[in-house]
Amino acid sequence: MTVYEGETIQLHCLTQSGSTIQWLHNNEMINLNIMRRFEMLASGGLRIVSAQKSDSGIYECLASKNGFGTSTSKCFVHIQGLEINVSG
């Protein structure tokens, strides 16, 4: 998916009810306490508010549930910078 800098992004993660969800960005765990623009949705999805170029990369949803193991899903997000045309 490609979005523009400053937009809000929502990534979805289809899971079974009762699953524990964790999100990774470029293989690093997303810490919602530190990364304030990232929000976990009640559905298990991830919302990124005011996307920045540094948010580009691979996002991975890890869903785990006792007795069912862990499943993963990945997507690539590209944040397109806003170009300002100055004519003179």
mmCIF file of C-alpha atoms in Angstrom:
data_model
loop_
_atom_site.group_PDB
_atom_site.id
_atom_site.type_symbol
_atom_site.label_atom_id
_atom_site.label_comp_id
_atom_site.label_asym_id
_atom_site.label_seq_id
_atom_site.Cartn_x
_atom_site.Cartn_y
_atom_site.Cartn_z
ATOM 1 C CA MET A 1 0.000 0.000 0.000
ATOM 2 C CA THR A 2 1.171 3.526 -0.750
ATOM 3 C CA VAL A 3 -0.094 6.530 1.204
ATOM 4 C CA TYR A 4 0.958 10.161 1.533
ATOM 5 C CA GLU A 5 2.843 11.705 4.401
ATOM 6 C CA GLY A 6 0.441 13.055 7.048
ATOM 7 C CA GLU A 7 -2.357 10.575 6.287
ATOM 8 C CA THR A 8 -3.797 8.110 8.789
ATOM 9 C CA ILE A 9 -3.244 4.426 7.963
ATOM 10 C CA GLN A 10 -5.198 1.444 9.268
ATOM 11 C CA LEU A 11 -3.759 -2.049 8.966
ATOM 12 C CA HIS A 12 -6.020 -5.014 9.658
ATOM 13 C CA CYS A 13 -5.209 -8.340 11.253
ATOM 14 C CA LEU A 14 -7.834 -11.098 10.980
ATOM 15 C CA THR A 15 -7.746 -13.242 14.120
ATOM 16 C CA GLN A 16 -9.793 -15.576 16.242
ATOM 17 C CA SER A 17 -11.436 -14.006 19.260
ATOM 18 C CA GLY A 18 -9.269 -14.257 22.359
ATOM 19 C CA SER A 19 -6.017 -13.994 20.399
ATOM 20 C CA THR A 20 -3.092 -11.926 21.632
ATOM 21 C CA ILE A 21 -1.922 -9.479 18.963
ATOM 22 C CA GLN A 22 1.513 -7.927 18.565
ATOM 23 C CA TRP A 23 2.747 -5.750 15.699
ATOM 24 C CA LEU A 24 6.266 -5.490 14.293
ATOM 25 C CA HIS A 25 7.722 -2.800 12.039
ATOM 26 C CA ASN A 26 10.801 -3.946 10.078
ATOM 27 C CA ASN A 27 11.193 -6.897 12.498
ATOM 28 C CA GLU A 28 11.118 -4.682 15.619
ATOM 29 C CA MET A 29 8.286 -4.861 18.142
ATOM 30 C CA ILE A 30 6.103 -1.747 18.111
ATOM 31 C CA ASN A 31 6.002 -0.251 21.614
ATOM 32 C CA LEU A 32 2.699 1.631 21.834
ATOM 33 C CA ASN A 33 3.848 3.460 24.996
ATOM 34 C CA ILE A 34 6.796 5.031 23.182
ATOM 35 C CA MET A 35 5.448 5.311 19.642
ATOM 36 C CA ARG A 36 2.527 7.632 20.372
ATOM 37 C CA ARG A 37 1.311 7.896 16.749
ATOM 38 C CA PHE A 38 0.652 4.129 16.730
ATOM 39 C CA GLU A 39 -2.630 2.849 18.206
ATOM 40 C CA MET A 40 -3.941 -0.688 18.617
ATOM 41 C CA LEU A 41 -7.543 -1.008 17.468
ATOM 42 C CA ALA A 42 -10.103 -3.104 19.364
ATOM 43 C CA SER A 43 -10.200 -5.418 16.313
ATOM 44 C CA GLY A 44 -6.455 -6.090 16.663
ATOM 45 C CA GLY A 45 -5.604 -3.785 13.774
ATOM 46 C CA LEU A 46 -3.026 -1.009 13.878
ATOM 47 C CA ARG A 47 -3.648 2.693 13.244
ATOM 48 C CA ILE A 48 -0.789 5.031 12.346
ATOM 49 C CA VAL A 49 -1.698 8.696 12.746
ATOM 50 C CA SER A 50 0.076 11.373 10.707
ATOM 51 C CA ALA A 51 2.269 8.940 8.771
ATOM 52 C CA GLN A 52 5.908 9.892 8.240
ATOM 53 C CA LYS A 53 8.423 8.632 5.685
ATOM 54 C CA SER A 54 10.201 6.744 8.477
ATOM 55 C CA ASP A 55 7.020 4.667 8.937
ATOM 56 C CA SER A 56 7.616 3.012 5.552
ATOM 57 C CA GLY A 57 8.526 -0.656 5.693
ATOM 58 C CA ILE A 58 7.212 -4.114 6.440
ATOM 59 C CA TYR A 59 4.488 -4.480 9.082
ATOM 60 C CA GLU A 60 3.816 -7.875 10.587
ATOM 61 C CA CYS A 61 0.865 -8.927 12.716
ATOM 62 C CA LEU A 62 1.564 -11.768 15.169
ATOM 63 C CA ALA A 63 -1.566 -13.431 16.491
ATOM 64 C CA SER A 64 -1.226 -16.111 19.156
ATOM 65 C CA LYS A 65 -3.805 -18.129 21.038
ATOM 66 C CA ASN A 66 -3.384 -20.944 23.541
ATOM 67 C CA GLY A 67 -3.842 -24.282 21.840
ATOM 68 C CA PHE A 68 -3.687 -22.781 18.339
ATOM 69 C CA GLY A 69 -0.093 -21.525 18.122
ATOM 70 C CA THR A 70 0.973 -18.321 16.392
ATOM 71 C CA SER A 71 0.120 -17.062 12.924
ATOM 72 C CA THR A 72 1.593 -14.091 11.092
ATOM 73 C CA SER A 73 0.611 -11.764 8.289
ATOM 74 C CA LYS A 74 2.819 -9.169 6.588
ATOM 75 C CA CYS A 75 2.310 -6.138 4.382
ATOM 76 C CA PHE A 76 4.573 -3.456 2.917
ATOM 77 C CA VAL A 77 3.686 0.192 3.453
ATOM 78 C CA HIS A 78 5.289 3.002 1.436
ATOM 79 C CA ILE A 79 4.881 6.578 2.668
ATOM 80 C CA GLN A 80 5.100 9.010 -0.249
ATOM 81 C CA GLY A 81 6.479 12.424 0.680
ATOM 82 C CA LEU A 82 4.499 15.522 -0.167
ATOM 83 C CA GLU A 83 6.198 17.399 -2.958
ATOM 84 C CA ILE A 84 5.724 21.133 -3.121
ATOM 85 C CA ASN A 85 5.967 22.641 -6.594
ATOM 86 C CA VAL A 86 7.353 26.161 -6.532
ATOM 87 C CA SER A 87 7.061 28.011 -9.813
ATOM 88 C CA GLY A 88 8.933 31.180 -10.282
#
